[in-house]
Amino acid sequence: MYKYVLKRLLYMIPVVLGVAFLVFVILSLTPGDPGSIILGITADPEDIAALNAEFGYDQPFLIRFINYIGDIVLHFDLGTSYQSRQPVINDIIARFPNTLVLAVLSMAAASIIGISLGIISAVRQYSVLDHTCVVVAMIFASIPGFWLGLMLLLLFSLKLGWLPSYGAGSLKHFILPTITVCMSSAASLLRLTRSAMLETIRQEYIRTARAKGASQKRIIWKHALRNAMLPVVTTLGTSFGASLGGAIIAETVFAMPGMGTLITTAIRQKDIPVVMGATLFLAVLFSLIILIVDILYAFIDPRIKAKYQNGGKSRE
């Protein structure tokens, strides 16, 4: 198992480098330069050129990219923001906890709602509850996140005044953004769990367990659910990783100081070190989450763990 983990960690190096190069290319192709954006287009061209030279933006593309990667590898330095003149890591440390809390709450709510209703819907297939769950899941899967966030904002903040409409000062500030982010994920999990459970409970070993007199509760929770959770775990891992950088809509609608708003603001200001540092941070984090999901497979499905062990013995 440790060889597999080491191999996956080594695979992360070209992935992160590829993400860094792609983002750097896109930022370099966008119009404008940091000096003009900071000083304004009416500023003296010499002042703009001097500021760009201070940032190293007057150098060729490859030289700037190599220097940036070199600072990360040799000094673990993500650079300095063009706007605030502060280390990028400080902005990440200040914003990431809000995004992490939002992602954890959203995935927890989506898991509880989606997996629970998916199991019930599969067990009671073709019932009124099953049809209701499927229809509701389709509705929430098709609703745009920004529209749902705005409707929640208008109802619970402006009309009823129950919840705050912006910021991230307390747990109340996360309720509406969590609902906005989790509903589409819960709808996807419900449909996936239902499909996986229906496929699993039709297997031969489930019929054998019923023939031996096992109770329906034992069949569902001990035999069917464990095998049906494999695709669900994959979806949970990827959804959680994506929500760390993909909750831009919720953070924008509810004015939350998170990673999404940090990146979008930095893109508008062409603050390349902030965009690069935040993107690489999220790319590494996403890769680690996918690695954890793959390791969890071995604990959910003993066949995968045996494959790793047998593979290691055969190489030895």
mmCIF file of C-alpha atoms in Angstrom:
data_model
loop_
_atom_site.group_PDB
_atom_site.id
_atom_site.type_symbol
_atom_site.label_atom_id
_atom_site.label_comp_id
_atom_site.label_asym_id
_atom_site.label_seq_id
_atom_site.Cartn_x
_atom_site.Cartn_y
_atom_site.Cartn_z
ATOM 1 C CA MET A 1 0.000 0.000 0.000
ATOM 2 C CA TYR A 2 2.779 2.450 0.853
ATOM 3 C CA LYS A 3 4.293 1.951 -2.620
ATOM 4 C CA TYR A 4 0.973 2.872 -4.168
ATOM 5 C CA VAL A 5 0.733 6.028 -2.035
ATOM 6 C CA LEU A 6 4.310 7.000 -2.919
ATOM 7 C CA LYS A 7 3.606 6.482 -6.610
ATOM 8 C CA ARG A 8 0.494 8.651 -6.449
ATOM 9 C CA LEU A 9 2.422 11.376 -4.638
ATOM 10 C CA LEU A 10 5.033 11.348 -7.390
ATOM 11 C CA TYR A 11 2.257 11.604 -9.986
ATOM 12 C CA MET A 12 1.165 14.839 -8.323
ATOM 13 C CA ILE A 13 4.368 16.600 -9.430
ATOM 14 C CA PRO A 14 3.617 16.677 -13.192
ATOM 15 C CA VAL A 15 -0.056 17.386 -12.457
ATOM 16 C CA VAL A 16 0.748 20.460 -10.372
ATOM 17 C CA LEU A 17 3.358 21.642 -12.876
ATOM 18 C CA GLY A 18 0.846 21.237 -15.682
ATOM 19 C CA VAL A 19 -1.766 23.245 -13.786
ATOM 20 C CA ALA A 20 0.788 25.947 -13.006
ATOM 21 C CA PHE A 21 1.912 26.213 -16.633
ATOM 22 C CA LEU A 22 -1.644 26.309 -17.976
ATOM 23 C CA VAL A 23 -2.772 29.016 -15.554
ATOM 24 C CA PHE A 24 0.402 31.016 -16.185
ATOM 25 C CA VAL A 25 -0.183 30.866 -19.945
ATOM 26 C CA ILE A 26 -3.809 31.985 -19.613
ATOM 27 C CA LEU A 27 -2.873 34.903 -17.356
ATOM 28 C CA SER A 28 -0.109 35.944 -19.742
ATOM 29 C CA LEU A 29 -2.502 35.937 -22.711
ATOM 30 C CA THR A 30 -5.087 38.145 -20.996
ATOM 31 C CA PRO A 31 -4.897 41.817 -21.973
ATOM 32 C CA GLY A 32 -3.365 44.449 -19.705
ATOM 33 C CA ASP A 33 -0.459 44.478 -17.307
ATOM 34 C CA PRO A 34 -0.194 44.901 -13.517
ATOM 35 C CA GLY A 35 1.350 48.371 -13.775
ATOM 36 C CA SER A 36 -1.499 49.793 -15.859
ATOM 37 C CA ILE A 37 -4.153 48.189 -13.657
ATOM 38 C CA ILE A 38 -2.610 49.455 -10.413
ATOM 39 C CA LEU A 39 -1.630 52.971 -11.553
ATOM 40 C CA GLY A 40 -4.367 53.446 -14.129
ATOM 41 C CA ILE A 41 -4.160 53.851 -17.885
ATOM 42 C CA THR A 42 -3.696 57.613 -17.493
ATOM 43 C CA ALA A 43 -0.476 57.211 -15.484
ATOM 44 C CA ASP A 44 2.936 58.101 -16.883
ATOM 45 C CA PRO A 45 4.178 55.252 -19.152
ATOM 46 C CA GLU A 46 7.569 55.423 -17.449
ATOM 47 C CA ASP A 47 5.978 54.850 -14.042
ATOM 48 C CA ILE A 48 3.987 51.932 -15.451
ATOM 49 C CA ALA A 49 7.116 50.413 -16.993
ATOM 50 C CA ALA A 50 9.043 50.868 -13.737
ATOM 51 C CA LEU A 51 6.320 49.134 -11.720
ATOM 52 C CA ASN A 52 6.173 46.255 -14.206
ATOM 53 C CA ALA A 53 9.942 45.935 -13.981
ATOM 54 C CA GLU A 54 9.687 45.837 -10.189
ATOM 55 C CA PHE A 55 7.267 42.941 -10.482
ATOM 56 C CA GLY A 56 9.480 41.244 -13.075
ATOM 57 C CA TYR A 57 6.655 41.475 -15.612
ATOM 58 C CA ASP A 58 9.004 42.931 -18.243
ATOM 59 C CA GLN A 59 10.846 39.629 -18.541
ATOM 60 C CA PRO A 60 9.989 36.940 -21.127
ATOM 61 C CA PHE A 61 7.236 34.466 -20.315
ATOM 62 C CA LEU A 62 9.445 31.400 -19.784
ATOM 63 C CA ILE A 63 11.881 33.286 -17.570
ATOM 64 C CA ARG A 64 9.044 34.487 -15.346
ATOM 65 C CA PHE A 65 7.559 31.000 -15.138
ATOM 66 C CA ILE A 66 10.883 29.328 -14.321
ATOM 67 C CA ASN A 67 11.666 31.941 -11.677
ATOM 68 C CA TYR A 68 8.247 31.468 -10.092
ATOM 69 C CA ILE A 69 8.545 27.673 -9.955
ATOM 70 C CA GLY A 70 12.096 27.999 -8.670
ATOM 71 C CA ASP A 71 10.987 30.205 -5.766
ATOM 72 C CA ILE A 72 8.358 27.620 -4.828
ATOM 73 C CA VAL A 73 10.719 24.645 -5.024
ATOM 74 C CA LEU A 74 13.747 26.264 -3.382
ATOM 75 C CA HIS A 75 12.152 28.649 -0.901
ATOM 76 C CA PHE A 76 8.510 27.457 -0.595
ATOM 77 C CA ASP A 77 7.560 31.010 -1.561
ATOM 78 C CA LEU A 78 4.239 31.532 -3.370
ATOM 79 C CA GLY A 79 5.170 35.106 -4.195
ATOM 80 C CA THR A 80 4.018 38.556 -3.136
ATOM 81 C CA SER A 81 0.715 40.132 -4.080
ATOM 82 C CA TYR A 82 0.950 43.003 -6.547
ATOM 83 C CA GLN A 83 -1.925 44.813 -4.852
ATOM 84 C CA SER A 84 -1.359 44.374 -1.114
ATOM 85 C CA ARG A 85 2.429 43.819 -1.311
ATOM 86 C CA GLN A 86 1.940 41.050 1.244
ATOM 87 C CA PRO A 87 2.972 37.389 0.891
ATOM 88 C CA VAL A 88 0.358 35.376 -0.971
ATOM 89 C CA ILE A 89 0.367 32.729 1.741
ATOM 90 C CA ASN A 90 -1.070 35.322 4.145
ATOM 91 C CA ASP A 91 -4.102 35.850 1.885
ATOM 92 C CA ILE A 92 -4.582 32.094 1.582
ATOM 93 C CA ILE A 93 -4.368 31.565 5.338
ATOM 94 C CA ALA A 94 -6.895 34.369 5.905
ATOM 95 C CA ARG A 95 -9.413 33.140 3.300
ATOM 96 C CA PHE A 96 -9.081 29.347 3.232
ATOM 97 C CA PRO A 97 -10.730 28.609 6.634
ATOM 98 C CA ASN A 98 -13.997 30.165 5.429
ATOM 99 C CA THR A 99 -13.953 28.095 2.243
ATOM 100 C CA LEU A 100 -13.056 24.950 4.186
ATOM 101 C CA VAL A 101 -15.934 25.428 6.626
ATOM 102 C CA LEU A 102 -18.347 26.030 3.755
ATOM 103 C CA ALA A 103 -17.111 22.935 1.896
ATOM 104 C CA VAL A 104 -17.290 20.689 4.977
ATOM 105 C CA LEU A 105 -20.780 21.853 5.933
ATOM 106 C CA SER A 106 -22.002 21.562 2.351
ATOM 107 C CA MET A 107 -20.650 18.040 1.850
ATOM 108 C CA ALA A 108 -21.915 16.904 5.260
ATOM 109 C CA ALA A 109 -25.416 18.180 4.499
ATOM 110 C CA ALA A 110 -25.332 16.773 0.958
ATOM 111 C CA SER A 111 -24.182 13.368 2.247
ATOM 112 C CA ILE A 112 -26.862 13.141 4.924
ATOM 113 C CA ILE A 113 -29.658 14.212 2.576
ATOM 114 C CA GLY A 114 -28.537 12.531 -0.633
ATOM 115 C CA ILE A 115 -27.331 9.167 0.673
ATOM 116 C CA SER A 116 -30.210 8.720 3.119
ATOM 117 C CA LEU A 117 -32.912 9.535 0.580
ATOM 118 C CA GLY A 118 -31.094 7.501 -2.068
ATOM 119 C CA ILE A 119 -31.153 4.390 0.133
ATOM 120 C CA ILE A 120 -34.806 4.867 1.046
ATOM 121 C CA SER A 121 -35.719 5.505 -2.577
ATOM 122 C CA ALA A 122 -33.953 2.316 -3.731
ATOM 123 C CA VAL A 123 -35.465 0.154 -0.997
ATOM 124 C CA ARG A 124 -38.956 1.465 -1.817
ATOM 125 C CA GLN A 125 -38.581 1.471 -5.574
ATOM 126 C CA TYR A 126 -41.587 2.690 -7.606
ATOM 127 C CA SER A 127 -43.354 3.943 -4.493
ATOM 128 C CA VAL A 128 -44.715 7.465 -4.116
ATOM 129 C CA LEU A 129 -41.693 8.359 -1.979
ATOM 130 C CA ASP A 130 -39.357 7.049 -4.675
ATOM 131 C CA HIS A 131 -40.982 9.099 -7.421
ATOM 132 C CA THR A 132 -41.047 12.180 -5.193
ATOM 133 C CA CYS A 133 -37.333 11.882 -4.377
ATOM 134 C CA VAL A 134 -36.409 11.450 -8.040
ATOM 135 C CA VAL A 135 -38.468 14.456 -9.136
ATOM 136 C CA VAL A 136 -37.111 16.681 -6.348
ATOM 137 C CA ALA A 137 -33.547 15.586 -7.181
ATOM 138 C CA MET A 138 -34.033 16.482 -10.830
ATOM 139 C CA ILE A 139 -35.438 19.889 -9.895
ATOM 140 C CA PHE A 140 -32.555 20.833 -7.603
ATOM 141 C CA ALA A 141 -29.989 19.445 -10.048
ATOM 142 C CA SER A 142 -31.324 21.776 -12.749
ATOM 143 C CA ILE A 143 -31.663 24.944 -10.628
ATOM 144 C CA PRO A 144 -28.753 27.367 -11.182
ATOM 145 C CA GLY A 145 -26.787 27.974 -8.004
ATOM 146 C CA PHE A 146 -26.801 31.759 -8.311
ATOM 147 C CA TRP A 147 -30.620 31.816 -8.665
ATOM 148 C CA LEU A 148 -31.116 29.575 -5.638
ATOM 149 C CA GLY A 149 -28.723 31.704 -3.601
ATOM 150 C CA LEU A 150 -30.513 34.918 -4.567
ATOM 151 C CA MET A 151 -33.937 33.448 -3.740
ATOM 152 C CA LEU A 152 -32.699 32.281 -0.329
ATOM 153 C CA LEU A 153 -31.161 35.706 0.240
ATOM 154 C CA LEU A 154 -34.384 37.520 -0.633
ATOM 155 C CA LEU A 155 -36.559 35.246 1.506
ATOM 156 C CA PHE A 156 -34.575 34.552 4.667
ATOM 157 C CA SER A 157 -32.440 37.703 4.847
ATOM 158 C CA LEU A 158 -34.333 40.576 3.295
ATOM 159 C CA LYS A 159 -37.981 39.522 3.776
ATOM 160 C CA LEU A 160 -37.933 37.464 7.005
ATOM 161 C CA GLY A 161 -34.703 38.814 8.481
ATOM 162 C CA TRP A 162 -33.802 35.471 10.050
ATOM 163 C CA LEU A 163 -30.285 35.070 8.703
ATOM 164 C CA PRO A 164 -27.464 37.463 7.742
ATOM 165 C CA SER A 165 -27.014 38.236 4.060
ATOM 166 C CA TYR A 166 -23.231 38.603 3.861
ATOM 167 C CA GLY A 167 -19.956 37.929 5.652
ATOM 168 C CA ALA A 168 -18.579 34.944 7.561
ATOM 169 C CA GLY A 169 -18.489 36.085 11.154
ATOM 170 C CA SER A 170 -20.531 33.290 12.738
ATOM 171 C CA LEU A 171 -22.135 29.956 11.955
ATOM 172 C CA LYS A 172 -25.350 31.736 10.922
ATOM 173 C CA HIS A 173 -23.492 33.294 8.005
ATOM 174 C CA PHE A 174 -22.816 29.817 6.583
ATOM 175 C CA ILE A 175 -26.406 28.514 6.619
ATOM 176 C CA LEU A 176 -27.638 30.043 3.364
ATOM 177 C CA PRO A 177 -24.363 29.478 1.423
ATOM 178 C CA THR A 178 -24.321 25.868 2.645
ATOM 179 C CA ILE A 179 -27.862 25.276 1.355
ATOM 180 C CA THR A 180 -26.932 26.906 -1.956
ATOM 181 C CA VAL A 181 -23.888 24.690 -2.465
ATOM 182 C CA CYS A 182 -25.220 21.425 -1.056
ATOM 183 C CA MET A 183 -28.542 21.081 -2.875
ATOM 184 C CA SER A 184 -27.105 20.226 -6.298
ATOM 185 C CA SER A 185 -24.598 17.835 -4.701
ATOM 186 C CA ALA A 186 -27.342 16.207 -2.639
ATOM 187 C CA ALA A 187 -29.425 15.709 -5.794
ATOM 188 C CA SER A 188 -26.494 14.016 -7.561
ATOM 189 C CA LEU A 189 -25.753 11.818 -4.551
ATOM 190 C CA LEU A 190 -29.405 10.798 -4.264
ATOM 191 C CA ARG A 191 -29.569 9.610 -7.862
ATOM 192 C CA LEU A 192 -26.170 7.911 -7.686
ATOM 193 C CA THR A 193 -26.922 6.162 -4.390
ATOM 194 C CA ARG A 194 -30.294 5.008 -5.674
ATOM 195 C CA SER A 195 -28.775 3.565 -8.860
ATOM 196 C CA ALA A 196 -25.909 1.883 -7.001
ATOM 197 C CA MET A 197 -28.228 0.396 -4.392
ATOM 198 C CA LEU A 198 -30.662 -0.912 -7.016
ATOM 199 C CA GLU A 199 -27.801 -2.572 -8.875
ATOM 200 C CA THR A 200 -26.385 -4.072 -5.695
ATOM 201 C CA ILE A 201 -29.591 -5.481 -4.213
ATOM 202 C CA ARG A 202 -30.186 -7.406 -7.448
ATOM 203 C CA GLN A 203 -26.930 -9.332 -7.106
ATOM 204 C CA GLU A 204 -26.839 -13.071 -6.430
ATOM 205 C CA TYR A 205 -25.282 -12.782 -2.965
ATOM 206 C CA ILE A 206 -28.167 -10.568 -1.852
ATOM 207 C CA ARG A 207 -30.624 -13.227 -2.985
ATOM 208 C CA THR A 208 -28.559 -15.833 -1.154
ATOM 209 C CA ALA A 209 -28.676 -13.756 2.022
ATOM 210 C CA ARG A 210 -32.466 -13.475 1.732
ATOM 211 C CA ALA A 211 -32.729 -17.226 1.153
ATOM 212 C CA LYS A 212 -30.749 -17.858 4.334
ATOM 213 C CA GLY A 213 -33.270 -15.814 6.305
ATOM 214 C CA ALA A 214 -31.274 -12.616 6.825
ATOM 215 C CA SER A 215 -33.411 -9.655 7.813
ATOM 216 C CA GLN A 216 -34.023 -6.818 5.377
ATOM 217 C CA LYS A 217 -32.211 -4.390 7.681
ATOM 218 C CA ARG A 218 -29.122 -6.603 7.815
ATOM 219 C CA ILE A 219 -29.135 -7.123 4.051
ATOM 220 C CA ILE A 220 -29.340 -3.402 3.334
ATOM 221 C CA TRP A 221 -26.840 -2.097 5.896
ATOM 222 C CA LYS A 222 -24.314 -4.933 6.063
ATOM 223 C CA HIS A 223 -24.281 -6.415 2.573
ATOM 224 C CA ALA A 224 -25.714 -3.998 0.003
ATOM 225 C CA LEU A 225 -24.684 -0.598 1.311
ATOM 226 C CA ARG A 226 -20.977 -1.366 1.632
ATOM 227 C CA ASN A 227 -20.610 -2.330 -2.030
ATOM 228 C CA ALA A 228 -22.939 0.405 -3.235
ATOM 229 C CA MET A 229 -20.844 3.060 -1.474
ATOM 230 C CA LEU A 230 -17.849 2.684 -3.812
ATOM 231 C CA PRO A 231 -19.079 5.061 -6.544
ATOM 232 C CA VAL A 232 -20.618 7.315 -3.886
ATOM 233 C CA VAL A 233 -17.276 7.736 -2.119
ATOM 234 C CA THR A 234 -15.659 8.749 -5.409
ATOM 235 C CA THR A 235 -18.339 11.349 -6.030
ATOM 236 C CA LEU A 236 -18.049 12.658 -2.479
ATOM 237 C CA GLY A 237 -14.284 13.056 -2.792
ATOM 238 C CA THR A 238 -14.384 14.856 -6.116
ATOM 239 C CA SER A 239 -17.328 17.027 -5.024
ATOM 240 C CA PHE A 240 -15.558 18.022 -1.826
ATOM 241 C CA GLY A 241 -12.371 18.850 -3.697
ATOM 242 C CA ALA A 242 -14.274 20.831 -6.293
ATOM 243 C CA SER A 243 -16.257 22.737 -3.666
ATOM 244 C CA LEU A 244 -13.007 24.039 -2.145
ATOM 245 C CA GLY A 245 -12.415 26.067 -5.272
ATOM 246 C CA GLY A 246 -15.804 25.923 -6.907
ATOM 247 C CA ALA A 247 -17.982 27.678 -4.331
ATOM 248 C CA ILE A 248 -17.386 30.933 -6.174
ATOM 249 C CA ILE A 249 -21.081 31.501 -6.826
ATOM 250 C CA ALA A 250 -22.086 31.161 -3.173
ATOM 251 C CA GLU A 251 -19.151 33.252 -1.977
ATOM 252 C CA THR A 252 -19.996 35.965 -4.509
ATOM 253 C CA VAL A 253 -23.739 36.036 -3.812
ATOM 254 C CA PHE A 254 -23.266 36.153 -0.039
ATOM 255 C CA ALA A 255 -20.057 38.270 -0.112
ATOM 256 C CA MET A 256 -18.028 35.676 1.772
ATOM 257 C CA PRO A 257 -14.257 36.231 2.019
ATOM 258 C CA GLY A 258 -13.156 32.845 0.675
ATOM 259 C CA MET A 259 -10.808 31.334 -1.875
ATOM 260 C CA GLY A 260 -13.281 31.754 -4.711
ATOM 261 C CA THR A 261 -13.641 35.503 -4.247
ATOM 262 C CA LEU A 262 -9.887 35.789 -3.680
ATOM 263 C CA ILE A 263 -9.132 34.201 -7.056
ATOM 264 C CA THR A 264 -11.815 36.086 -9.001
ATOM 265 C CA THR A 265 -10.730 39.429 -7.538
ATOM 266 C CA ALA A 266 -7.080 38.667 -8.295
ATOM 267 C CA ILE A 267 -7.962 37.755 -11.898
ATOM 268 C CA ARG A 268 -9.724 41.083 -12.414
ATOM 269 C CA GLN A 269 -6.722 42.912 -10.948
ATOM 270 C CA LYS A 270 -4.242 40.695 -12.842
ATOM 271 C CA ASP A 271 -2.572 39.884 -9.540
ATOM 272 C CA ILE A 272 -0.673 36.915 -10.979
ATOM 273 C CA PRO A 273 1.068 35.736 -7.765
ATOM 274 C CA VAL A 274 -2.273 35.520 -5.920
ATOM 275 C CA VAL A 275 -3.982 33.638 -8.755
ATOM 276 C CA MET A 276 -1.049 31.258 -9.152
ATOM 277 C CA GLY A 277 -0.559 30.667 -5.431
ATOM 278 C CA ALA A 278 -4.243 30.058 -4.692
ATOM 279 C CA THR A 279 -4.677 27.817 -7.742
ATOM 280 C CA LEU A 280 -1.639 25.686 -6.935
ATOM 281 C CA PHE A 281 -2.734 25.411 -3.308
ATOM 282 C CA LEU A 282 -6.146 24.127 -4.362
ATOM 283 C CA ALA A 283 -4.635 21.814 -7.000
ATOM 284 C CA VAL A 284 -2.382 20.134 -4.428
ATOM 285 C CA LEU A 285 -5.253 19.885 -1.962
ATOM 286 C CA PHE A 286 -7.563 18.369 -4.579
ATOM 287 C CA SER A 287 -4.922 15.778 -5.529
ATOM 288 C CA LEU A 288 -4.488 14.806 -1.885
ATOM 289 C CA ILE A 289 -8.248 14.418 -1.460
ATOM 290 C CA ILE A 290 -8.422 12.091 -4.469
ATOM 291 C CA LEU A 291 -5.537 10.084 -2.981
ATOM 292 C CA ILE A 292 -7.411 9.762 0.319
ATOM 293 C CA VAL A 293 -10.492 8.577 -1.573
ATOM 294 C CA ASP A 294 -8.452 5.872 -3.309
ATOM 295 C CA ILE A 295 -7.043 4.736 0.038
ATOM 296 C CA LEU A 296 -10.545 4.604 1.520
ATOM 297 C CA TYR A 297 -11.449 2.167 -1.226
ATOM 298 C CA ALA A 298 -9.240 -0.440 0.430
ATOM 299 C CA PHE A 299 -11.190 -0.152 3.679
ATOM 300 C CA ILE A 300 -14.591 -0.272 1.975
ATOM 301 C CA ASP A 301 -13.817 -3.072 -0.468
ATOM 302 C CA PRO A 302 -11.476 -5.827 0.851
ATOM 303 C CA ARG A 303 -10.855 -6.991 -2.734
ATOM 304 C CA ILE A 304 -8.951 -3.786 -3.495
ATOM 305 C CA LYS A 305 -6.809 -4.154 -0.367
ATOM 306 C CA ALA A 306 -6.012 -7.751 -1.321
ATOM 307 C CA LYS A 307 -5.049 -6.568 -4.790
ATOM 308 C CA TYR A 308 -2.535 -4.115 -3.335
ATOM 309 C CA GLN A 309 -1.091 -6.733 -1.018
ATOM 310 C CA ASN A 310 -0.865 -9.433 -3.685
ATOM 311 C CA GLY A 311 0.636 -6.965 -6.119
ATOM 312 C CA GLY A 312 3.310 -6.024 -3.611
ATOM 313 C CA LYS A 313 4.177 -9.655 -2.954
ATOM 314 C CA SER A 314 4.436 -10.462 -6.621
ATOM 315 C CA ARG A 315 6.893 -7.609 -7.206
ATOM 316 C CA GLU A 316 8.977 -8.738 -4.287
#
